Tab-separated table of C-alpha atoms and ligand atoms in Angstrom:
chain	number	residue	atom	x	y	z
U	188	MET	CA	-76.878	-5.777	9.749
U	189	SER	CA	-75.539	-5.633	6.890
U	190	ASP	CA	-73.763	-8.296	4.175
U	191	ILE	CA	-70.982	-5.431	3.035
U	192	PRO	CA	-67.510	-6.676	5.447
U	193	ASN	CA	-65.911	-3.881	7.572
U	194	GLY	CA	-63.349	-2.559	5.479
U	195	GLU	CA	-60.569	-2.769	7.521
U	196	GLU	CA	-61.119	-6.663	8.139
U	197	LEU	CA	-61.068	-6.501	4.872
U	198	LYS	CA	-57.676	-4.720	4.226
U	199	GLU	CA	-55.917	-6.926	7.119
U	200	LYS	CA	-57.924	-10.225	5.448
U	201	LEU	CA	-56.725	-9.302	1.931
U	202	PHE	CA	-53.781	-6.996	1.655
U	203	ALA	CA	-49.905	-8.170	1.639
U	204	LYS	CA	-48.172	-6.940	4.951
U	205	LYS	CA	-45.430	-5.151	4.774
U	206	LYS	CA	-44.464	-4.609	8.383
U	207	ASN	CA	-40.778	-4.101	10.042
U	208	GLY	CA	-39.763	-6.891	12.383
U	209	TRP	CA	-38.510	-5.653	15.022
U	210	GLU	CA	-42.009	-4.451	16.172
U	211	LYS	CA	-42.733	-8.140	16.800
U	212	THR	CA	-40.356	-8.568	18.535
U	213	ASN	CA	-40.605	-9.322	22.810
U	214	PRO	CA	-36.903	-7.983	24.865
U	215	GLN	CA	-36.291	-11.554	25.292
U	216	GLU	CA	-35.909	-11.994	21.370
U	217	ARG	CA	-33.689	-8.704	21.374
U	218	GLU	CA	-31.951	-9.998	22.713
U	219	ARG	CA	-30.735	-12.738	21.709
U	220	ILE	CA	-30.883	-11.081	17.905
U	221	PHE	CA	-28.200	-8.715	19.326
U	222	LYS	CA	-25.895	-11.695	20.585
U	223	PHE	CA	-25.882	-13.091	17.770
U	224	ALA	CA	-25.110	-9.972	15.592
U	225	GLU	CA	-22.378	-9.743	17.679
U	226	GLU	CA	-20.406	-13.127	17.105
U	227	TYR	CA	-22.124	-12.122	13.546
U	228	ILE	CA	-19.257	-9.038	13.845
U	229	TYR	CA	-16.502	-11.235	15.759
U	230	PHE	CA	-16.646	-13.186	12.068
U	231	LEU	CA	-16.688	-10.125	10.053
U	232	ASN	CA	-13.426	-8.824	12.377
U	233	HIS	CA	-11.449	-12.798	11.749
U	234	ALA	CA	-12.368	-12.708	8.050
U	235	LYS	CA	-11.520	-9.651	6.067
U	236	THR	CA	-10.548	-11.846	2.913
U	237	GLU	CA	-11.740	-15.383	1.604
U	238	ARG	CA	-9.118	-16.926	2.677
U	239	GLU	CA	-9.361	-16.021	6.335
U	240	ALA	CA	-12.914	-16.325	5.998
U	241	ALA	CA	-12.360	-20.313	4.822
U	242	LYS	CA	-10.025	-21.174	7.917
U	243	LEU	CA	-12.374	-19.517	10.216
U	244	ALA	CA	-14.981	-21.162	8.734
U	245	LYS	CA	-13.016	-24.879	8.634
U	246	GLU	CA	-12.205	-24.079	12.784
U	247	MET	CA	-15.407	-23.165	12.934
U	248	LEU	CA	-17.566	-27.030	11.396
U	249	GLU	CA	-14.579	-28.508	13.227
U	250	LYS	CA	-15.192	-27.655	16.277
U	251	ASN	CA	-18.564	-29.279	15.668
U	252	GLY	CA	-18.064	-31.956	14.491
U	253	PHE	CA	-17.582	-31.434	10.911
U	254	GLN	CA	-14.446	-33.995	9.422
U	255	ASN	CA	-11.981	-33.618	6.194
U	256	ILE	CA	-14.176	-35.747	3.351
U	257	GLU	CA	-10.692	-36.806	2.188
U	258	GLN	CA	-9.899	-38.414	5.770
U	259	VAL	CA	-13.603	-40.256	5.967
U	260	GLU	CA	-13.682	-43.369	4.257
U	261	ASN	CA	-17.796	-44.207	4.354
U	262	LEU	CA	-21.061	-41.789	5.418
U	263	LYS	CA	-23.468	-42.563	6.813
U	264	GLU	CA	-26.919	-40.746	8.056
U	265	GLY	CA	-26.044	-37.850	9.799
U	266	ASP	CA	-22.307	-37.481	9.596
U	267	LYS	CA	-20.668	-34.005	8.974
U	268	VAL	CA	-18.211	-33.931	6.429
U	269	TYR	CA	-16.427	-30.457	4.750
U	270	TYR	CA	-13.741	-30.136	1.950
U	271	CYS	CA	-11.808	-26.872	2.053
U	272	ASN	CA	-10.569	-26.354	-1.841
U	273	ARG	CA	-6.773	-24.444	-2.361
U	274	SER	CA	-7.844	-22.351	1.376
U	275	LYS	CA	-10.402	-20.994	-0.464
U	276	THR	CA	-13.851	-21.884	-0.605
U	277	ILE	CA	-16.103	-24.708	1.678
U	278	TYR	CA	-17.947	-26.759	0.889
U	279	ALA	CA	-19.914	-28.359	4.652
U	280	ALA	CA	-22.617	-31.398	4.604
U	281	VAL	CA	-24.813	-32.700	7.114
U	282	ILE	CA	-25.939	-36.467	5.112
U	283	GLY	CA	-29.683	-36.794	5.581
U	284	LYS	CA	-32.136	-39.817	6.394
U	285	GLU	CA	-33.236	-39.782	2.279
U	286	VAL	CA	-30.743	-41.093	-0.543
U	287	LEU	CA	-28.953	-38.365	-2.038
U	288	THR	CA	-30.655	-38.856	-5.833
U	289	LYS	CA	-33.729	-37.528	-3.526
U	290	GLY	CA	-32.087	-33.778	-4.235
U	291	CYS	CA	-29.744	-32.138	-1.343
U	292	ASN	CA	-31.276	-28.545	0.968
U	293	ILE	CA	-28.385	-26.135	-0.251
U	294	VAL	CA	-27.396	-22.848	0.944
U	295	GLY	CA	-24.784	-20.838	-0.938
U	296	ALA	CA	-22.715	-18.004	0.215
U	297	HIS	CA	-19.771	-16.445	-1.322
U	298	ILE	CA	-17.413	-15.156	0.895
U	299	ASP	CA	-15.018	-13.526	-1.107
U	300	SER	CA	-15.604	-8.840	-1.399
U	301	PRO	CA	-14.464	-6.030	-3.376
U	302	ARG	CA	-11.140	-4.855	-2.847
U	303	LEU	CA	-7.652	-3.348	-3.988
U	304	ASP	CA	-4.921	-6.405	-4.919
U	305	LEU	CA	-1.268	-6.242	-5.591
U	306	LYS	CA	-0.083	-6.398	-8.924
U	307	PRO	CA	2.523	-8.173	-9.537
U	308	ASN	CA	5.660	-6.274	-9.216
U	309	PRO	CA	3.168	-3.356	-6.835
U	310	LEU	CA	6.964	-1.885	-5.016
U	311	TYR	CA	8.398	1.811	-6.155
U	312	GLU	CA	9.888	4.742	-5.337
U	313	ASP	CA	8.528	7.771	-7.099
U	314	ASN	CA	9.649	11.681	-5.432
U	315	GLY	CA	10.715	10.100	-2.182
U	316	LEU	CA	7.863	7.987	-0.659
U	317	ALA	CA	7.848	3.935	-1.488
U	318	LEU	CA	3.946	2.863	-2.597
U	319	LEU	CA	2.055	-0.575	-3.917
U	320	LYS	CA	-0.192	-0.448	-7.409
U	321	THR	CA	-3.256	-1.851	-7.200
U	322	HIS	CA	-5.554	-3.605	-9.230
U	323	TYR	CA	-8.990	-3.543	-7.525
U	324	TYR	CA	-11.098	-6.650	-7.505
U	325	GLY	CA	-15.133	-6.481	-7.961
U	326	GLY	CA	-17.376	-3.106	-8.363
U	327	ILE	CA	-15.902	-0.377	-6.287
U	328	LYS	CA	-16.963	2.760	-6.439
U	329	LYS	CA	-12.658	4.056	-6.826
U	330	TYR	CA	-13.289	7.833	-4.479
U	331	GLN	CA	-14.627	5.943	-1.749
U	332	TRP	CA	-11.028	3.759	-1.615
U	333	THR	CA	-9.144	6.558	-0.625
U	334	THR	CA	-7.886	8.040	2.564
U	335	ILE	CA	-9.250	5.499	4.359
U	336	PRO	CA	-7.170	3.389	6.561
U	337	LEU	CA	-6.441	0.012	4.802
U	338	SER	CA	-4.193	-3.616	6.198
U	339	ILE	CA	-2.651	-5.670	3.783
U	340	HIS	CA	-3.701	-9.628	4.385
U	341	GLY	CA	-2.376	-12.337	2.281
U	342	VAL	CA	0.347	-15.242	1.532
U	343	ILE	CA	3.548	-14.796	-0.451
U	344	VAL	CA	4.555	-18.460	-1.211
U	345	LYS	CA	8.038	-18.817	-2.428
U	346	PRO	CA	9.183	-20.967	-5.055
U	347	ASP	CA	10.445	-23.675	-2.194
U	348	GLY	CA	6.837	-23.916	-1.163
U	349	GLU	CA	7.259	-22.112	1.736
U	350	LYS	CA	3.734	-20.200	2.548
U	351	ILE	CA	4.141	-16.795	4.584
U	352	GLU	CA	1.076	-15.563	5.680
U	353	VAL	CA	0.393	-11.168	6.098
U	354	ALA	CA	-1.823	-9.790	8.163
U	355	ILE	CA	-0.973	-5.990	8.924
U	356	GLY	CA	-3.168	-3.299	10.497
U	357	GLU	CA	-5.635	-5.142	12.379
U	358	ASN	CA	-3.853	-5.221	15.964
U	359	GLU	CA	-3.867	-1.807	17.763
U	360	GLU	CA	0.169	-1.477	17.165
U	361	ASP	CA	0.154	-1.762	13.728
U	362	PRO	CA	1.101	0.531	11.040
U	363	VAL	CA	-1.483	0.417	8.630
U	364	PHE	CA	-1.905	1.939	5.220
U	365	THR	CA	-3.751	4.881	2.757
U	366	ILE	CA	-4.441	5.907	-0.584
U	367	THR	CA	-4.019	9.699	-0.887
U	368	ASP	CA	-6.261	11.464	-2.025
U	369	LEU	CA	-5.968	15.433	-3.841
U	370	LEU	CA	-6.721	18.612	-1.598
U	371	PRO	CA	-9.869	20.704	-1.877
U	372	HIS	CA	-7.708	23.847	-2.959
U	373	LEU	CA	-5.498	22.353	-5.702
U	374	ALA	CA	-8.283	19.633	-6.990
U	375	GLN	CA	-10.613	21.947	-9.323
U	376	GLU	CA	-9.932	20.005	-12.237
U	377	GLN	CA	-10.618	16.855	-10.407
U	378	MET	CA	-13.895	18.198	-9.234
U	379	GLU	CA	-14.975	18.717	-13.182
U	380	LYS	CA	-14.839	15.236	-14.404
U	381	LYS	CA	-17.577	12.356	-13.523
U	382	LEU	CA	-17.267	10.883	-10.207
U	383	LYS	CA	-16.634	7.565	-11.642
U	384	GLU	CA	-13.727	9.440	-13.263
U	385	GLY	CA	-12.801	11.366	-10.410
U	386	ILE	CA	-10.457	8.636	-9.435
U	387	ALA	CA	-8.500	6.389	-11.695
U	388	GLY	CA	-7.383	2.700	-11.541
U	389	GLU	CA	-3.709	4.073	-11.738
U	390	ASP	CA	-4.130	6.781	-8.641
U	391	LEU	CA	-4.754	3.754	-6.320
U	392	ASN	CA	-1.356	3.495	-5.080
U	393	ILE	CA	-0.666	2.507	-1.487
U	394	LEU	CA	1.432	4.536	0.592
U	395	VAL	CA	3.960	2.700	2.281
U	396	GLY	CA	7.091	4.525	3.413
U	397	SER	CA	8.907	7.943	3.320
U	398	MET	CA	11.719	7.150	5.664
U	399	PRO	CA	15.148	6.369	2.790
U	400	PHE	CA	18.070	3.662	4.314
U	401	GLU	CA	20.461	5.446	5.635
U	402	GLU	CA	23.666	3.595	4.895
U	403	THR	CA	23.708	3.504	1.478
U	404	LYS	CA	24.768	6.180	-1.745
U	405	ALA	CA	22.303	4.010	-4.078
U	406	SER	CA	19.362	5.555	-5.139
U	407	GLU	CA	15.888	4.222	-4.360
U	408	LYS	CA	16.488	4.682	-0.433
U	409	VAL	CA	13.180	4.896	0.141
U	410	LYS	CA	12.284	1.450	-1.750
U	411	LEU	CA	15.348	0.061	-0.567
U	412	ASN	CA	13.831	0.659	2.883
U	413	ILE	CA	11.098	-1.366	2.973
U	414	LEU	CA	12.643	-4.089	0.968
U	415	ASN	CA	14.990	-3.802	3.994
U	416	ILE	CA	12.506	-4.187	5.978
U	417	LEU	CA	10.172	-6.860	4.589
U	418	ASN	CA	13.269	-8.930	4.180
U	419	LYS	CA	13.729	-8.943	7.743
U	420	LYS	CA	10.374	-10.117	8.768
U	421	TYR	CA	9.390	-12.250	5.771
U	422	GLY	CA	12.408	-13.377	4.502
U	423	ILE	CA	11.150	-12.067	1.198
U	424	THR	CA	12.858	-10.028	-1.664
U	425	GLU	CA	11.507	-7.914	-4.379
U	426	VAL	CA	10.451	-10.568	-7.043
U	427	ASP	CA	8.459	-12.882	-4.372
U	428	PHE	CA	5.875	-9.881	-4.716
U	429	MET	CA	5.456	-12.529	-8.350
U	430	SER	CA	3.395	-15.440	-6.117
U	431	SER	CA	1.368	-13.631	-4.038
U	432	GLU	CA	-1.763	-12.834	-3.043
U	433	LEU	CA	-1.718	-9.498	-1.404
U	434	GLU	CA	-5.129	-7.862	-0.568
U	435	LEU	CA	-5.620	-4.345	0.453
U	436	VAL	CA	-9.158	-4.072	3.457
U	437	PRO	CA	-10.624	-1.397	5.333
U	438	ALA	CA	-8.011	-1.240	8.681
U	439	PHE	CA	-11.334	-0.396	10.572
U	440	GLN	CA	-13.417	-2.928	13.107
U	441	SER	CA	-16.777	-3.651	11.735
U	442	LYS	CA	-19.316	-2.121	14.691
U	443	THR	CA	-22.658	-2.231	15.554
U	444	LEU	CA	-24.336	1.421	14.318
U	445	GLY	CA	-27.410	3.604	15.616
U	446	LEU	CA	-28.348	5.096	18.503
U	447	ASP	CA	-30.786	2.127	19.137
U	448	ARG	CA	-27.974	-0.500	18.292
U	449	SER	CA	-29.625	-1.939	15.401
U	450	MET	CA	-27.411	-1.976	12.696
U	451	VAL	CA	-23.910	-3.493	11.780
U	452	LEU	CA	-21.716	-1.337	9.786
U	453	GLY	CA	-18.525	-2.899	8.749
U	454	TYR	CA	-16.382	-4.199	5.271
U	455	GLY	CA	-17.469	-7.309	3.271
U	456	GLN	CA	-21.079	-8.076	4.619
U	457	ASP	CA	-21.273	-8.642	0.818
U	458	ASP	CA	-21.265	-11.337	1.213
U	459	ARG	CA	-20.525	-12.551	4.311
U	460	VAL	CA	-23.512	-12.085	6.275
U	461	CYS	CA	-25.149	-14.307	3.748
U	462	SER	CA	-21.915	-16.670	4.433
U	463	PHE	CA	-21.966	-16.159	7.735
U	464	THR	CA	-25.633	-17.055	8.742
U	465	ALA	CA	-25.727	-19.869	6.104
U	466	LEU	CA	-22.360	-21.734	8.033
U	467	ARG	CA	-23.452	-20.593	11.784
U	468	ALA	CA	-27.415	-22.428	10.649
U	469	ILE	CA	-25.427	-25.917	9.243
U	470	LEU	CA	-23.829	-26.260	12.598
U	471	ASN	CA	-27.372	-26.732	14.089
U	472	ILE	CA	-28.181	-29.394	11.841
U	473	GLU	CA	-28.713	-32.973	13.387
U	474	LYS	CA	-29.566	-35.709	11.204
U	475	PRO	CA	-32.235	-33.810	8.490
U	476	SER	CA	-34.247	-35.451	6.484
U	477	LYS	CA	-32.037	-34.223	2.826
U	478	THR	CA	-28.366	-33.741	2.984
U	479	ALA	CA	-27.924	-30.108	4.028
U	480	ILE	CA	-25.070	-28.558	1.602
U	481	CYS	CA	-23.491	-25.429	2.594
U	482	ILE	CA	-21.291	-23.484	-0.068
U	483	LEU	CA	-19.022	-20.855	0.595
U	484	ALA	CA	-17.601	-20.005	-2.725
U	485	ASP	CA	-14.559	-17.355	-3.769
U	486	LYS	CA	-14.673	-14.956	-6.870
U	487	GLU	CA	-18.062	-14.603	-6.881
U	488	GLU	CA	-17.369	-10.971	-6.979
U	489	ILE	CA	-15.521	-11.229	-10.501
U	490	GLY	CA	-18.072	-13.943	-11.951
U	491	SER	CA	-17.128	-17.180	-9.635
U	492	MET	CA	-14.797	-18.152	-12.721
U	493	GLY	CA	-11.049	-20.213	-12.172
U	494	ASN	CA	-11.076	-23.788	-9.739
U	495	THR	CA	-12.422	-21.900	-6.214
U	496	GLY	CA	-14.715	-20.281	-8.443
U	497	MET	CA	-18.797	-21.301	-8.360
U	498	GLU	CA	-18.491	-22.514	-12.293
U	499	SER	CA	-15.389	-24.703	-11.157
U	500	GLN	CA	-16.286	-28.867	-10.958
U	501	VAL	CA	-15.035	-29.174	-7.810
U	502	PHE	CA	-18.158	-28.715	-6.536
U	503	ASP	CA	-19.737	-31.563	-8.297
U	504	HIS	CA	-16.403	-33.700	-7.605
U	505	PHE	CA	-17.196	-32.385	-3.313
U	506	MET	CA	-20.718	-34.013	-4.032
U	507	ALA	CA	-19.759	-37.258	-6.442
U	508	GLU	CA	-17.476	-38.027	-3.678
U	509	ILE	CA	-20.393	-37.788	-0.603
U	510	LEU	CA	-22.458	-40.535	-3.519
U	511	ASN	CA	-18.746	-42.823	-3.357
U	512	LYS	CA	-18.602	-42.536	-0.276
U	513	THR	CA	-22.813	-43.201	0.932
U	514	GLY	CA	-22.077	-45.708	-1.763
U	515	GLU	CA	-25.116	-44.867	-3.653
U	516	ASN	CA	-22.764	-43.492	-7.115
U	517	LYS	CA	-24.022	-45.102	-9.785
U	518	PRO	CA	-24.186	-44.011	-13.876
U	519	ASN	CA	-26.017	-40.768	-13.935
U	520	ALA	CA	-26.429	-40.229	-9.686
U	521	LEU	CA	-24.962	-36.902	-9.531
U	522	GLU	CA	-27.558	-35.355	-12.028
U	523	GLU	CA	-30.346	-36.647	-10.599
U	524	VAL	CA	-28.887	-35.069	-7.045
U	525	PHE	CA	-28.401	-31.947	-9.298
U	526	CYS	CA	-32.284	-32.173	-10.927
U	527	HIS	CA	-34.153	-33.131	-7.775
U	528	SER	CA	-31.981	-30.785	-5.322
U	529	LYS	CA	-33.280	-27.083	-3.644
U	530	MET	CA	-31.695	-24.151	-3.304
U	531	LEU	CA	-31.073	-20.849	-1.510
U	532	SER	CA	-28.531	-18.379	-2.998
U	533	ALA	CA	-27.867	-16.575	-0.002
U	534	ASP	CA	-26.444	-13.679	-1.211
U	535	VAL	CA	-27.010	-9.774	-0.380
U	536	ASP	CA	-30.038	-7.448	-1.986
U	537	ALA	CA	-30.245	-3.448	-2.006
U	538	GLY	CA	-32.167	-2.463	0.695
U	539	LEU	CA	-33.869	0.908	0.244
U	540	ASP	CA	-31.676	3.832	1.544
U	541	PRO	CA	-34.093	6.904	1.754
U	542	THR	CA	-31.695	9.332	0.223
U	543	TYR	CA	-31.927	7.799	-2.618
U	544	PRO	CA	-35.646	6.288	-3.357
U	545	GLN	CA	-35.060	6.898	-6.557
U	546	VAL	CA	-33.305	3.893	-7.856
U	547	SER	CA	-35.881	1.638	-6.148
U	548	GLU	CA	-39.456	1.043	-7.241
U	549	LYS	CA	-41.699	1.326	-3.649
U	550	ASN	CA	-42.975	-1.841	-3.942
U	551	ASN	CA	-40.949	-3.685	-4.838
U	552	CYS	CA	-37.777	-3.308	-3.308
U	553	ALA	CA	-35.854	-4.553	0.088
U	554	ARG	CA	-35.948	-2.465	2.973
U	555	LEU	CA	-33.801	-3.094	6.291
U	556	GLY	CA	-35.227	-4.746	9.227
U	557	HIS	CA	-38.232	-6.577	7.021
U	558	GLY	CA	-36.766	-10.135	7.056
U	559	VAL	CA	-34.797	-11.807	4.316
U	560	GLY	CA	-35.650	-11.247	0.889
U	561	LEU	CA	-36.079	-13.196	-1.679
U	562	ASN	CA	-34.874	-12.362	-5.072
U	563	LYS	CA	-37.154	-14.414	-8.056
U	564	TYR	CA	-34.917	-13.463	-10.464
U	565	THR	CA	-31.883	-10.940	-10.658
U	566	GLY	CA	-30.512	-9.838	-14.075
U	567	ALA	CA	-30.157	-6.390	-15.836
U	568	ARG	CA	-32.692	-4.908	-18.939
U	569	GLY	CA	-35.556	-7.428	-18.843
U	570	LYS	CA	-33.987	-9.967	-17.022
U	571	SER	CA	-31.053	-10.857	-18.779
U	572	GLY	CA	-28.715	-13.768	-17.572
U	573	ALA	CA	-31.005	-13.900	-14.591
U	574	SER	CA	-32.188	-17.774	-13.310
U	575	ASP	CA	-35.629	-16.531	-12.736
U	576	ALA	CA	-37.585	-18.783	-10.229
U	577	ASN	CA	-40.611	-20.694	-10.735
U	578	ALA	CA	-43.536	-19.539	-9.249
U	579	GLU	CA	-43.879	-23.661	-7.985
U	580	TYR	CA	-40.225	-23.250	-6.065
U	581	VAL	CA	-41.453	-19.606	-4.649
U	582	ALA	CA	-44.406	-21.336	-2.621
U	583	GLU	CA	-42.621	-23.852	-1.215
U	584	VAL	CA	-39.748	-21.564	0.291
U	585	ARG	CA	-42.728	-19.690	0.953
U	586	ASN	CA	-44.069	-22.565	2.700
U	587	ILE	CA	-41.412	-23.355	4.361
U	588	PHE	CA	-41.273	-19.379	6.131
U	589	GLU	CA	-44.396	-19.565	6.817
U	590	ARG	CA	-44.208	-22.128	8.899
U	591	ASN	CA	-41.721	-21.646	10.513
U	592	ASP	CA	-43.085	-17.944	11.273
U	593	ILE	CA	-39.588	-16.797	9.760
U	594	GLN	CA	-40.052	-12.439	8.434
U	595	TYR	CA	-39.193	-12.350	4.342
U	596	GLN	CA	-39.568	-9.923	1.480
U	597	LEU	CA	-39.915	-10.297	-2.052
U	598	SER	CA	-37.708	-7.967	-4.218
U	599	GLU	CA	-36.132	-6.244	-6.944
U	600	LEU	CA	-32.378	-5.273	-7.177
U	601	GLY	CA	-33.862	-2.034	-7.999
U	602	LYS	CA	-35.771	-0.165	-10.795
U	603	VAL	CA	-36.379	-1.817	-14.058
U	604	ASP	CA	-33.612	-0.549	-17.130
U	605	VAL	CA	-32.056	1.407	-13.670
U	606	GLY	CA	-29.133	-1.703	-13.515
U	607	GLY	CA	-28.729	-5.156	-12.329
U	608	GLY	CA	-27.141	-7.582	-11.227
U	609	GLY	CA	-26.598	-11.605	-10.139
U	610	THR	CA	-25.578	-14.117	-8.300
U	611	ILE	CA	-24.313	-17.567	-8.331
U	612	ALA	CA	-27.515	-18.504	-8.509
U	613	TYR	CA	-28.143	-19.224	-12.512
U	614	ILE	CA	-24.837	-22.031	-12.259
U	615	LEU	CA	-26.577	-24.111	-9.802
U	616	ALA	CA	-30.082	-23.605	-11.882
U	617	ASN	CA	-28.430	-24.257	-14.924
U	618	LYS	CA	-27.249	-28.300	-13.109
U	619	GLY	CA	-30.678	-28.536	-12.860
U	620	MET	CA	-31.051	-27.443	-9.262
U	621	ASP	CA	-34.793	-24.855	-7.806
U	622	VAL	CA	-32.814	-21.953	-7.031
U	623	ILE	CA	-34.168	-18.400	-5.777
U	624	ASP	CA	-31.924	-15.847	-4.373
U	625	CYS	CA	-32.624	-15.323	-0.985
U	626	GLY	CA	-29.671	-13.015	1.094
U	627	ILE	CA	-30.096	-9.674	3.836
U	628	PRO	CA	-30.620	-6.581	2.340
U	629	VAL	CA	-27.955	-3.854	2.418
U	630	LEU	CA	-26.757	0.340	1.810
U	631	SER	CA	-24.015	0.936	0.367
U	632	MET	CA	-23.350	-1.831	-0.988
U	633	HIS	CA	-19.748	-2.692	-1.985
U	634	ALA	CA	-18.337	0.168	0.089
U	635	PRO	CA	-15.532	0.152	2.690
U	636	CYS	CA	-18.603	0.314	5.110
U	637	GLU	CA	-22.039	-1.604	5.205
U	638	VAL	CA	-24.744	-1.417	6.722
U	639	THR	CA	-27.253	-4.241	7.634
U	640	SER	CA	-30.284	-4.672	10.058
U	641	LYS	CA	-29.421	-7.279	12.991
U	642	PHE	CA	-33.114	-7.900	12.268
U	643	ASP	CA	-32.585	-9.756	9.275
U	644	ILE	CA	-28.868	-10.946	10.398
U	645	TYR	CA	-30.689	-13.301	12.993
U	646	GLU	CA	-34.031	-13.692	10.413
U	647	ALA	CA	-31.696	-15.167	7.279
U	648	HIS	CA	-29.690	-17.970	9.988
U	649	ARG	CA	-33.208	-18.737	10.710
U	650	ALA	CA	-35.102	-19.297	7.054
U	651	TYR	CA	-31.121	-21.168	6.203
U	652	GLU	CA	-31.985	-23.347	8.945
U	653	ALA	CA	-35.255	-24.061	8.820
U	654	PHE	CA	-34.751	-24.349	4.949
U	655	TYR	CA	-31.803	-27.002	5.518
U	656	LYS	CA	-34.128	-29.210	8.384
U	657	ALA	CA	-37.183	-28.699	5.316
Z	946	MN	MN1	-22.578	-11.207	-3.225
Z	947	MN	MN1	-21.119	-8.225	-4.673
């Protein structure tokens, strides 16, 4: 007999375990995971912009018993309400048993994604072709957006208030659009440039027409023909572009990725993967102890500013309305709610890419299929701009996940000094909440096609549900 313990047993007891989540799943669980991913893929394909995501989310909420808070007089335990801000942002709440001033459990994601927006005066004719000028939205690698099929989504609003909804390029019979690029034969000069300079912002021009309007001697006949088509279809003239929001997004559909069908390939997964899972989770919540709140914010990709971004006062207004309608409002009640609330900032994380492992630090990177990821902090170069979650709060979140057998991983976005990023976490943390980033690892983030793991998607929705119920 020896007092020295068996090394393998000791290792099992003492080491942190980093396991591939699929390994512990049985066939029934895999079926559930795959089925959930199908629902998610449907969401991605029907919510390619923030407006479409807000609209679909609203439909899902209403179908599950959530009412517009503006149409509700009084709120009590178990009531479900939502507020849609300017068709671009949604807040949903399930009123808890405890008073609000004891704090809420909040999961917040964003429904805007990198894309190309049309400029206010977009249409022009050049050398017999009609094109549209764009201004990109969010952090994109511009070369990735050329020579792919694009669709146009958005609204045109006329001065009399008439709002025309546009979505061209999604149906089988629809035309699509594209940004051209040079042929390699003549691209010698372009190929010598740095990757980030290869395609300039002003080169992201959308090809929309090549056929001249017949019956005229007028100049710019190709442009005229396009305007005539738009006038017949929508009743608009060129000046109406000025009061439009038209967004170019990839025209292809999101799909299952891999021979083992384990992943999802699609546009806008940052951050609709966390939006969908957070929304889907709150639909299952009945009479939680603390009021459960789901935030689907806009404008995260360009800094969360403006009246639909997380920095706006509109979220505070929604919370104050809940306080009013539950009869709890009093001076400083809102501050009390915020200081006692806990939040998961549900945004995607960079997954380790085997082709580019050099940007990740192998002990502190998120891996696909290893569960929902927690980022204690984000920021760049010395955690600058990060709302570093307190250890006490990280422990609380760990406890919720471990109690519910949810697989999670703790990671950083990338190596120190390599780069960084931010989320909406700091905005809510600044109000006094405990906040930690908690999302899904992604490959090819911000590209027209992003990659996620179906295991992580399922696990995130379980994590958010457990958090709402905590
Ligand atoms: Mn994001
Ligand atoms: Mn992003």
